[in-house]
Amino acid sequence: MRLRALLDTDALGLRLLGGEDELDRTVRGVMTTDLRDPSRYLSGGELVLTGLAWRRDAADSEPFVRILVQAGVAALAAGEAELGAVPEDLMLACARHRLPLFAVHESVAFATITEHVVRQVSGERAGDLAAVVDRHRRMMTSGPAGGGPDVVLDLLGSDLDLRAWVLSPAGRLIAGSKLAGPDLPPEICARLSAEHLSAVRSGRRGPHRLLLDGTAYSLFSIRSSGRSPQAARDVRETVLSDWLLAVEADAGDWPEERLDLLQGVAQLIAVERDRRDASRTVRRRLAQEVLELVQTGAAPAEIAARLRVAAPVLLPGLGAAPHWQVVVARVEWDGGQVEGGPVAQSLLEEILVDPLATGPEPSDRIAVAHTGDEAIALVPLPAVSTEHDGSEAGILADALLESVRDPLAAGLDDDGRLTLGVSAAVHSAEGLRGALEEARHARRVAAARSGRVCAAGHQELASHVLLLPFVPDDVRRAFTARLLDPLRDYDRRHRAELIPTLEAFLDCDGSWTRCATRLHLHVNTLRYRVGRIEQLTGRDLSRLEDKLDFFLALRMS
């Protein structure tokens, strides 16, 4: 189709802002992006849709337009919902580079334009198959209440008698037809994702077919709308972030029309994926800003103030988070030619969701930043309880990977590696820098192990390791704070003397009589204080290891 045809379709809500002489250009696809450099996903001839989230000031427009022109895109369409009007600097940049520019009215969803272009480029479907797609288009673009992957899966079930599900690359169930019966068990989801990732890495053409426990499945990739498999320079850039459409049928006997329909359905679901990714832009940016403050040693008060401002976005419905954990992930590929940071970022956003949670929305609560090959998540814990052994509950490293290890290993194949580290919970912005270094050190512990997918938590940073010179000071401070802060808080609130009692008890080599005499206390009072110390910290002062931990913490404080 040509650009001129887009203006002739009133339902698309497009207004030409520049490029009248270029309207005979051919449109070969469509892509939605808010990346500052989307070149890796462009193959030429696309209509690029953008909400302008990449634009921070007027100087950003020129390099963005130059990248699009070098990639050979057909035109740019900018949404008016965010800024109210397309900025003049963007119009001038497009005019300089002879790039046609459209404005998209705020009442028109990008999904409407995407589906229209996809239908025109792909050609008309036949009979009832076209009706399925058309019915879904109306539902998808009617608003949040009527759209989403579940709707098109329901239509596949009711009109074509196909049971289908949408899965994340880690094997989490994102959507399923209500007519498909019970949800797929997590172990089946994991096996389907593992098979799909393995097939993609081997270069086999889709749909991928397999027989699992006597049931035939056909697997279709759900790629970002407008992006072809050839648009990425390397399959490793996207293999661990693309969704998967699993259909309970053997597509080997299907006519071309039905295969064409399912590929179109996958593109429609990709619109939902793009919408979800676009909604993450602000959270990712806020996470990046907080991370930069933490890494540059900003004052805790400045970090705390930034977190308060970001709370409505980072903590929707939660208000505030009295406790935080930091999770660090790193994806590394042999040869070092593929940047692992974006891949690790997408993976963390999926992995940090409860594996039993369904739907795309739970992962929208996760804010992850990335730098280089490393992704960093700041995880809010609205309430931190204490387990029976005295340790604080929260994210456990091994539990994060328990259900996703097999699919991820298949995607990493023989040339990729994922390592992950988890910090202890901290109670304030002041502890975030130490928590970040602790998570990074835990990840290095995981990296020293064998295997494609490895994780380590703060519990595995044994106290004797703290004596080694390569351990950062922030890790030592985090260790000290985790042991002594509960006692300091208790002393401050109750005017108690648990810290002096602990010091005296250790100085007296654990002798009850000598310590009671030194502190001028009755032995029963001393036993009460020591019991309170053990209760608050989850340690046992009759154990040599715990005595050593307290000794080190007191000496380093």
Coordinates of C-alpha atoms in Angstrom, one line a residue:
M1 CA 0.0 0.0 0.0
R2 CA 1.0 3.6 -0.5
L3 CA 1.2 6.4 2.1
R4 CA -1.5 8.3 0.3
A5 CA -4.0 5.6 1.1
L6 CA -3.5 6.1 4.8
L7 CA -4.9 9.7 4.5
D8 CA -7.9 8.4 2.6
T9 CA -8.9 6.2 5.6
D10 CA -10.7 8.6 8.0
A11 CA -10.9 6.0 10.8
L12 CA -7.1 6.1 11.2
G13 CA -7.2 9.7 12.3
L14 CA -4.0 10.7 10.5
R15 CA -3.1 14.4 9.7
L16 CA -0.3 15.2 7.3
L17 CA 2.2 17.6 8.8
G18 CA 4.9 17.4 6.1
G19 CA 6.1 15.5 3.0
E20 CA 3.3 16.1 0.5
D21 CA 5.6 15.2 -2.3
E22 CA 6.5 11.8 -0.8
L23 CA 3.0 10.3 -0.5
D24 CA 3.6 7.7 -3.2
R25 CA 6.1 5.9 -1.1
T26 CA 5.2 2.2 -0.5
V27 CA 4.5 1.0 3.0
R28 CA 5.8 -2.6 3.7
G29 CA 5.1 -2.8 7.4
V30 CA 4.5 -1.0 10.6
M31 CA 6.5 -0.6 13.9
T32 CA 5.7 1.0 17.2
T33 CA 8.7 2.3 19.2
D34 CA 9.8 4.8 21.8
L35 CA 13.4 3.8 21.6
R36 CA 15.9 6.6 20.9
D37 CA 17.6 4.2 18.5
P38 CA 15.2 1.6 17.0
S39 CA 17.5 0.9 14.0
R40 CA 18.1 -2.7 15.0
Y41 CA 14.4 -3.5 14.5
L42 CA 14.0 -1.7 11.1
S43 CA 14.4 -3.4 7.8
G44 CA 13.0 -0.5 5.5
G45 CA 9.6 0.6 4.3
E46 CA 8.0 0.8 7.7
L47 CA 5.5 3.3 8.9
V48 CA 7.0 4.1 12.3
L49 CA 4.5 4.9 15.1
T50 CA 5.8 6.7 18.2
G51 CA 4.4 8.2 21.4
L52 CA 7.5 10.5 21.7
A53 CA 8.6 9.1 25.0
W54 CA 12.2 9.1 23.6
R55 CA 12.1 12.9 23.3
R56 CA 13.5 14.7 26.4
D57 CA 14.3 18.0 24.7
A58 CA 14.4 19.6 21.2
A59 CA 17.9 18.3 20.5
D60 CA 16.7 14.7 20.4
S61 CA 14.6 15.1 17.2
E62 CA 17.4 15.5 14.7
P63 CA 19.3 12.3 15.6
F64 CA 16.1 10.3 15.9
V65 CA 14.9 11.3 12.4
R66 CA 18.3 10.7 10.9
I67 CA 18.3 7.1 12.2
L68 CA 14.9 6.5 10.6
V69 CA 16.0 7.9 7.3
Q70 CA 19.1 5.8 7.2
A71 CA 17.0 2.7 7.9
G72 CA 14.8 3.6 4.9
V73 CA 11.5 3.9 6.7
A74 CA 8.5 5.1 4.7
A75 CA 7.1 7.7 7.1
L76 CA 6.8 8.7 10.8
A77 CA 3.5 9.1 12.7
A78 CA 3.6 10.8 16.1
G79 CA 0.9 10.5 18.7
E80 CA -0.6 13.6 20.2
A81 CA -1.8 11.9 23.4
E82 CA 1.4 12.6 25.4
L83 CA 2.4 16.2 24.5
G84 CA -0.9 17.5 23.0
A85 CA 0.8 18.5 19.7
V86 CA 3.7 17.3 17.6
P87 CA 6.8 19.5 18.6
E88 CA 8.0 21.9 16.0
D89 CA 11.6 20.7 16.2
L90 CA 10.4 17.2 15.1
M91 CA 8.5 18.7 12.1
L92 CA 11.6 20.7 11.1
A93 CA 13.9 17.7 11.3
C94 CA 11.5 15.6 9.1
A95 CA 11.3 18.4 6.6
R96 CA 15.1 18.6 6.4
H97 CA 15.4 14.9 5.7
R98 CA 12.3 14.7 3.4
L99 CA 10.6 12.2 5.8
P100 CA 6.8 12.3 5.6
L101 CA 5.3 13.1 9.1
F102 CA 1.8 12.4 10.3
A103 CA 0.1 13.4 13.5
V104 CA -2.1 10.7 15.2
H105 CA -5.2 12.0 16.9
E106 CA -5.2 11.2 20.6
S107 CA -8.5 9.2 20.2
V108 CA -6.9 6.7 17.8
A109 CA -5.0 3.7 19.2
F110 CA -1.8 2.7 17.5
A111 CA -3.3 -0.8 17.4
T112 CA -5.9 0.5 14.9
I113 CA -3.3 1.8 12.5
T114 CA -1.1 -1.3 13.0
E115 CA -3.9 -3.8 12.2
H116 CA -5.0 -1.7 9.2
V117 CA -1.6 -1.7 7.6
V118 CA -0.9 -5.4 8.4
R119 CA -4.2 -6.3 6.7
Q120 CA -3.5 -4.2 3.7
V121 CA 0.0 -5.4 3.3
S122 CA -0.8 -9.1 3.9
G123 CA -3.9 -9.1 1.6
E124 CA -7.4 -10.1 2.4
R125 CA -8.1 -13.3 4.3
A126 CA -10.8 -15.7 3.0
G127 CA -14.4 -16.0 4.3
D128 CA -14.8 -16.8 7.9
L129 CA -11.1 -16.5 8.7
A130 CA -11.2 -12.8 7.7
A131 CA -14.3 -12.3 9.8
V132 CA -12.4 -13.6 12.9
V133 CA -9.6 -11.1 12.5
D134 CA -12.0 -8.3 11.7
R135 CA -14.1 -9.0 14.8
H136 CA -11.0 -9.1 16.9
R137 CA -9.8 -5.8 15.5
R138 CA -13.0 -4.1 16.6
M139 CA -12.6 -5.5 20.1
M140 CA -8.9 -4.8 20.3
T141 CA -9.3 -1.2 19.4
S142 CA -12.4 -0.5 21.4
G143 CA -10.4 0.1 24.6
P144 CA -8.8 -1.8 27.5
A145 CA -12.1 -3.4 28.5
G146 CA -12.5 -5.1 25.1
G147 CA -9.0 -5.8 24.0
G148 CA -6.1 -8.0 24.9
P149 CA -4.8 -11.4 23.9
D150 CA -7.7 -13.3 25.7
V151 CA -10.2 -11.9 23.2
V152 CA -8.6 -13.2 20.0
L153 CA -7.9 -16.6 21.7
D154 CA -11.6 -16.8 22.6
L155 CA -12.4 -16.1 18.9
L156 CA -10.1 -18.8 17.8
G157 CA -11.9 -21.2 20.1
S158 CA -15.4 -20.2 19.2
D159 CA -15.0 -19.8 15.5
L160 CA -12.3 -22.3 14.6
D161 CA -12.4 -24.7 17.5
L162 CA -8.7 -24.1 18.3
R163 CA -7.4 -24.2 21.9
A164 CA -4.6 -21.6 22.2
W165 CA -2.4 -19.9 24.8
V166 CA 0.1 -17.1 25.0
L167 CA 3.3 -17.8 26.9
S168 CA 6.3 -15.8 28.0
P169 CA 9.8 -17.0 26.9
A170 CA 10.3 -18.2 30.5
G171 CA 7.1 -20.3 30.3
R172 CA 4.7 -18.1 32.2
L173 CA 1.1 -18.2 31.1
I174 CA 0.1 -14.8 29.9
A175 CA -3.3 -15.5 28.3
G176 CA -5.6 -18.4 27.4
S177 CA -9.0 -18.9 25.9
K178 CA -11.8 -19.3 28.4
L179 CA -13.1 -21.9 26.1
A180 CA -9.8 -23.9 26.2
G181 CA -10.7 -25.3 29.6
P182 CA -8.3 -25.5 32.5
D183 CA -5.1 -23.5 32.1
L184 CA -2.0 -25.4 31.0
P185 CA 0.0 -26.8 34.0
P186 CA 3.2 -24.8 34.6
E187 CA 5.4 -27.8 33.7
I188 CA 3.7 -28.0 30.3
C189 CA 4.1 -24.3 29.7
A190 CA 7.8 -24.6 30.6
R191 CA 8.3 -27.5 28.2
L192 CA 6.5 -25.7 25.3
S193 CA 8.7 -22.6 25.8
A194 CA 11.8 -24.7 26.0
E195 CA 11.0 -26.5 22.8
H196 CA 10.1 -23.2 21.0
L197 CA 13.3 -21.5 22.2
S198 CA 15.4 -24.5 21.2
A199 CA 13.8 -24.5 17.7
V200 CA 14.4 -20.7 17.2
R201 CA 18.0 -21.0 18.3
S202 CA 18.5 -23.9 15.8
G203 CA 17.2 -21.7 13.0
R204 CA 14.2 -23.9 12.1
R205 CA 11.3 -22.2 10.4
G206 CA 8.0 -21.9 12.3
P207 CA 5.5 -22.9 13.2
H208 CA 7.3 -25.4 15.3
R209 CA 5.4 -28.7 15.9
L210 CA 5.8 -31.2 18.7
L211 CA 3.9 -34.0 20.4
L212 CA 3.8 -33.7 24.2
D213 CA 2.2 -36.4 26.3
G214 CA 0.2 -37.5 23.3
T215 CA -1.1 -34.0 22.4
A216 CA 0.1 -32.1 19.3
Y217 CA 1.0 -28.5 19.6
S218 CA 2.0 -25.9 17.0
L219 CA 4.1 -22.9 18.2
F220 CA 4.2 -19.5 16.6
S221 CA 6.6 -16.6 17.5
I222 CA 5.0 -13.3 18.6
R223 CA 7.4 -10.7 17.6
S224 CA 7.2 -6.9 18.0
S225 CA 4.7 -5.7 15.4
G226 CA 6.3 -4.6 12.2
R227 CA 9.6 -6.5 13.0
S228 CA 10.5 -9.4 10.8
P229 CA 12.9 -12.1 11.9
Q230 CA 15.5 -10.5 9.7
A231 CA 15.2 -7.1 11.3
A232 CA 17.4 -8.1 14.3
R233 CA 21.0 -8.4 13.5
D234 CA 21.3 -11.5 15.7
V235 CA 18.5 -13.9 16.9
R236 CA 20.1 -13.7 20.4
E237 CA 18.9 -10.1 20.7
T238 CA 15.2 -11.1 20.8
V239 CA 15.0 -14.9 21.4
L240 CA 14.6 -14.4 25.2
S241 CA 12.0 -11.6 24.9
D242 CA 9.5 -12.7 22.3
W243 CA 6.2 -14.1 23.4
L244 CA 4.9 -17.5 22.1
L245 CA 1.5 -18.5 20.7
A246 CA 0.9 -22.2 21.4
V247 CA -2.0 -23.9 19.6
E248 CA -3.3 -27.4 20.4
A249 CA -3.2 -28.7 16.8
D250 CA -0.8 -30.0 14.2
A251 CA -0.3 -27.2 11.7
G252 CA 1.5 -29.6 9.3
D253 CA -1.9 -30.4 7.6
W254 CA -3.2 -26.9 7.5
P255 CA -4.0 -25.0 4.3
E256 CA -2.0 -21.8 3.6
E257 CA -5.1 -19.7 4.4
R258 CA -5.2 -21.0 8.0
L259 CA -1.4 -20.7 8.5
D260 CA -1.7 -17.1 7.2
L261 CA -4.5 -16.4 9.7
L262 CA -2.5 -17.6 12.7
Q263 CA 0.5 -15.5 11.6
G264 CA -1.9 -12.6 11.5
V265 CA -3.3 -13.4 14.9
A266 CA 0.3 -13.5 16.2
Q267 CA 0.8 -10.0 14.9
L268 CA -2.4 -8.8 16.5
I269 CA -1.2 -10.1 19.9
A270 CA 2.1 -8.4 19.2
V271 CA 0.2 -5.1 19.3
E272 CA -0.7 -5.9 23.0
R273 CA 2.9 -6.7 23.6
D274 CA 4.0 -3.4 22.2
R275 CA 1.4 -1.6 24.3
R276 CA 2.7 -3.3 27.4
D277 CA 6.3 -2.5 26.5
A278 CA 5.4 1.2 25.8
S279 CA 3.8 1.4 29.2
R280 CA 7.1 0.3 30.8
T281 CA 9.1 3.2 29.3
V282 CA 8.4 5.5 32.2
R283 CA 9.1 2.9 34.9
R284 CA 12.3 1.9 33.2
R285 CA 13.4 5.6 33.1
L286 CA 12.6 6.1 36.7
A287 CA 14.5 3.0 37.7
Q288 CA 17.5 4.2 35.7
E289 CA 17.4 7.6 37.4
V290 CA 17.3 6.0 40.9
L291 CA 20.1 3.6 40.0
E292 CA 22.3 6.5 38.7
L293 CA 21.8 8.3 42.1
V294 CA 22.7 5.2 44.0
Q295 CA 25.8 4.4 41.9
T296 CA 27.2 7.9 42.0
G297 CA 27.0 8.0 45.8
A298 CA 24.2 10.6 46.0
A299 CA 23.0 11.6 49.5
P300 CA 20.4 9.2 51.0
A301 CA 18.0 12.1 51.4
E302 CA 18.2 12.8 47.7
I303 CA 17.6 9.1 46.8
A304 CA 14.7 9.0 49.3
A305 CA 13.1 12.1 47.7
R306 CA 13.4 10.6 44.2
L307 CA 11.8 7.4 45.4
R308 CA 8.9 9.4 46.9
V309 CA 8.3 11.2 43.6
A310 CA 8.5 7.9 41.7
A311 CA 6.3 5.9 44.1
P312 CA 3.0 6.4 42.2
V313 CA 4.6 4.8 39.1
L314 CA 6.9 2.3 40.7
L315 CA 4.5 1.2 43.4
P316 CA 1.0 1.5 41.9
G317 CA -1.6 1.0 44.6
L318 CA 1.0 0.4 47.3
G319 CA 1.8 4.0 48.3
A320 CA 5.3 3.4 49.9
A321 CA 7.7 0.5 50.4
P322 CA 9.4 0.4 53.8
H323 CA 11.8 -2.3 52.5
W324 CA 13.7 -2.9 49.3
Q325 CA 15.7 -5.7 47.7
V326 CA 18.0 -5.4 44.7
V327 CA 18.3 -8.1 42.1
V328 CA 21.1 -8.0 39.6
A329 CA 21.1 -10.1 36.4
R330 CA 23.7 -10.5 33.7
V331 CA 23.4 -12.2 30.3
E332 CA 26.6 -12.9 28.5
W333 CA 27.0 -14.4 25.0
D334 CA 30.2 -16.1 23.7
G335 CA 32.1 -13.6 21.5
G336 CA 30.7 -10.6 23.3
Q337 CA 29.1 -9.3 20.0
V338 CA 25.5 -9.1 21.4
E339 CA 24.7 -6.6 24.1
G340 CA 23.2 -8.6 27.0
G341 CA 21.7 -5.7 29.1
P342 CA 18.4 -5.3 27.2
V343 CA 17.9 -9.1 27.2
A344 CA 18.6 -9.3 30.9
Q345 CA 16.2 -6.4 31.5
S346 CA 13.3 -8.2 29.7
L347 CA 14.1 -11.4 31.5
L348 CA 14.1 -9.8 35.0
E349 CA 10.8 -8.1 34.2
E350 CA 9.3 -11.6 33.6
I351 CA 11.3 -13.6 36.2
L352 CA 10.3 -11.3 39.1
V353 CA 6.6 -12.1 38.5
D354 CA 5.1 -14.9 40.5
P355 CA 5.3 -17.9 38.1
L356 CA 1.7 -18.7 39.0
A357 CA 0.4 -15.2 38.1
T358 CA -1.3 -15.1 34.7
G359 CA -1.9 -12.2 32.3
P360 CA 0.4 -9.4 31.1
E361 CA -0.3 -7.0 33.9
P362 CA 1.6 -8.5 36.9
S363 CA 4.9 -7.8 35.2
D364 CA 3.9 -4.1 34.8
R365 CA 4.7 -3.6 38.5
I366 CA 8.4 -4.4 37.9
A367 CA 10.8 -1.6 37.2
V368 CA 14.2 -2.6 35.8
A369 CA 17.1 -0.6 34.6
H370 CA 20.1 -1.8 32.6
T371 CA 23.6 -0.7 31.9
G372 CA 25.9 -2.6 29.6
D373 CA 25.3 -6.3 30.0
E374 CA 23.8 -5.9 33.5
A375 CA 20.2 -5.4 34.5
I376 CA 19.2 -4.1 37.9
A377 CA 15.8 -4.3 39.6
L378 CA 14.8 -2.3 42.6
V379 CA 12.1 -4.5 44.2
P380 CA 9.6 -3.0 46.7
L381 CA 8.6 -5.2 49.6
P382 CA 5.5 -3.5 51.2
A383 CA 5.8 -5.8 54.2
V384 CA 8.7 -8.0 55.2
S385 CA 7.8 -10.8 57.5
T386 CA 10.2 -13.0 59.5
E387 CA 10.5 -16.7 58.8
H388 CA 10.6 -19.4 61.5
D389 CA 14.4 -19.4 61.4
G390 CA 14.6 -15.7 62.0
S391 CA 15.6 -14.7 58.5
E392 CA 13.6 -12.0 56.6
A393 CA 11.2 -13.3 54.0
G394 CA 11.5 -11.8 50.5
I395 CA 12.9 -12.9 47.1
L396 CA 15.0 -16.0 47.3
A397 CA 17.5 -16.5 44.5
D398 CA 16.9 -20.2 43.8
A399 CA 13.2 -19.8 43.9
L400 CA 13.3 -17.2 41.2
L401 CA 14.9 -19.7 38.7
E402 CA 13.2 -22.9 39.8
S403 CA 10.4 -22.9 37.3
V404 CA 12.2 -21.1 34.4
R405 CA 15.6 -22.7 34.4
D406 CA 14.8 -25.2 31.5
P407 CA 13.3 -22.8 29.1
L408 CA 16.0 -20.2 29.6
A409 CA 18.7 -22.8 29.2
A410 CA 17.2 -23.7 25.9
G411 CA 17.2 -20.1 24.7
L412 CA 20.7 -19.6 25.9
D413 CA 21.8 -22.8 24.1
D414 CA 25.5 -23.4 24.1
D415 CA 26.7 -19.8 23.8
G416 CA 24.8 -17.8 26.4
R417 CA 24.8 -17.6 30.2
L418 CA 22.4 -16.0 32.8
T419 CA 23.7 -15.2 36.3
L420 CA 21.7 -13.6 39.0
G421 CA 22.3 -12.2 42.5
V422 CA 19.9 -11.1 45.2
S423 CA 20.5 -8.8 48.1
A424 CA 19.0 -8.8 51.5
A425 CA 16.1 -6.5 52.3
V426 CA 17.1 -3.0 53.3
H427 CA 15.0 -0.6 55.4
S428 CA 15.8 2.8 53.9
A429 CA 17.4 4.6 50.9
E430 CA 20.6 4.7 52.9
G431 CA 21.1 1.0 52.5
L432 CA 20.5 0.8 48.7
R433 CA 24.1 1.3 47.7
G434 CA 25.2 -1.5 50.0
A435 CA 22.4 -3.7 48.7
L436 CA 23.4 -3.1 45.1
E437 CA 27.0 -4.1 45.8
E438 CA 25.8 -7.1 47.8
A439 CA 23.6 -8.2 44.9
R440 CA 26.5 -7.7 42.5
H441 CA 28.8 -9.7 44.7
A442 CA 26.2 -12.5 45.0
R443 CA 26.0 -12.6 41.2
R444 CA 29.7 -13.0 41.0
V445 CA 29.4 -16.0 43.3
A446 CA 26.8 -17.4 40.9
A447 CA 29.1 -16.8 38.0
A448 CA 31.7 -18.9 39.6
R449 CA 29.4 -22.0 39.4
S450 CA 28.9 -24.3 36.4
G451 CA 25.7 -24.2 34.4
R452 CA 23.9 -21.9 31.9
V453 CA 21.5 -20.4 34.5
C454 CA 22.8 -19.8 38.0
A455 CA 21.7 -17.6 41.0
A456 CA 23.0 -16.8 44.4
G457 CA 21.5 -14.9 47.3
H458 CA 22.9 -12.8 50.2
Q459 CA 22.7 -15.8 52.5
E460 CA 25.5 -17.4 50.5
L461 CA 27.9 -14.6 51.3
A462 CA 29.5 -16.4 54.2
S463 CA 31.0 -14.1 56.9
H464 CA 34.5 -15.4 56.4
V465 CA 34.3 -14.1 52.8
L466 CA 34.0 -10.6 54.2
L467 CA 37.7 -10.9 55.3
L468 CA 38.9 -11.2 51.7
P469 CA 40.3 -7.9 50.3
F470 CA 38.3 -8.0 47.0
V471 CA 34.9 -7.6 48.7
P472 CA 33.7 -4.0 48.4
D473 CA 33.2 -1.9 51.5
D474 CA 29.5 -1.5 50.7
V475 CA 29.0 -5.3 51.0
R476 CA 30.7 -5.2 54.4
R477 CA 28.5 -2.3 55.5
A478 CA 25.4 -4.2 54.3
F479 CA 26.4 -7.3 56.3
T480 CA 27.0 -5.2 59.4
A481 CA 23.7 -3.3 59.0
R482 CA 21.7 -6.5 58.5
L483 CA 23.0 -7.9 61.8
L484 CA 23.1 -4.8 64.0
D485 CA 20.4 -2.5 62.7
P486 CA 17.6 -4.5 64.4
L487 CA 19.4 -4.3 67.7
R488 CA 20.1 -0.5 67.3
D489 CA 16.5 0.1 66.4
Y490 CA 15.3 -1.8 69.4
D491 CA 17.7 0.1 71.7
R492 CA 16.5 3.4 70.4
R493 CA 12.8 2.6 70.7
H494 CA 13.0 0.9 74.1
R495 CA 16.0 2.6 75.6
A496 CA 17.5 -0.8 76.0
E497 CA 21.2 -1.9 75.9
L498 CA 21.3 -4.8 73.6
I499 CA 24.4 -3.7 71.7
P500 CA 26.5 -3.1 74.9
T501 CA 25.2 -6.5 76.2
L502 CA 26.2 -8.2 73.0
E503 CA 29.7 -6.7 73.2
A504 CA 30.2 -7.7 76.8
F505 CA 28.9 -11.2 76.2
L506 CA 31.4 -11.8 73.4
D507 CA 34.2 -10.2 75.4
C508 CA 33.5 -12.7 78.2
D509 CA 33.6 -15.6 75.7
G510 CA 30.0 -16.4 76.3
S511 CA 30.4 -16.8 80.1
W512 CA 27.0 -16.0 81.7
T513 CA 28.5 -15.4 85.2
R514 CA 31.4 -13.2 84.1
C515 CA 29.2 -11.2 81.8
A516 CA 26.4 -10.7 84.4
T517 CA 29.0 -9.5 86.9
R518 CA 30.6 -7.2 84.5
L519 CA 27.3 -5.6 83.6
H520 CA 26.0 -5.6 87.2
L521 CA 23.0 -7.7 86.1
H522 CA 21.2 -10.7 87.4
V523 CA 21.9 -13.8 85.2
N524 CA 18.2 -14.1 84.4
T525 CA 18.2 -10.5 83.1
L526 CA 21.2 -11.3 81.0
R527 CA 19.5 -14.4 79.6
Y528 CA 16.5 -12.3 78.7
R529 CA 18.6 -9.8 76.8
V530 CA 20.6 -12.4 74.9
G531 CA 17.3 -14.2 74.0
R532 CA 16.0 -10.9 72.7
I533 CA 19.1 -10.5 70.6
E534 CA 18.7 -13.9 69.1
Q535 CA 15.0 -13.3 68.4
L536 CA 15.6 -10.0 66.6
T537 CA 18.5 -11.4 64.5
G538 CA 17.6 -15.0 64.0
R539 CA 21.0 -16.0 65.3
D540 CA 22.1 -18.4 68.1
L541 CA 24.8 -17.1 70.4
S542 CA 25.6 -20.7 71.4
R543 CA 26.9 -21.3 67.9
L544 CA 30.5 -20.4 67.0
E545 CA 29.6 -19.3 63.5
D546 CA 27.0 -16.8 64.8
K547 CA 29.4 -15.5 67.5
L548 CA 32.0 -14.9 64.8
D549 CA 29.5 -13.0 62.6
F550 CA 28.6 -10.7 65.5
F551 CA 32.2 -10.2 66.4
L552 CA 33.0 -9.2 62.8
A553 CA 30.0 -6.9 62.6
L554 CA 30.8 -5.1 65.8
R555 CA 34.5 -4.6 64.8
M556 CA 33.5 -3.3 61.3
S557 CA 30.7 -1.0 62.6

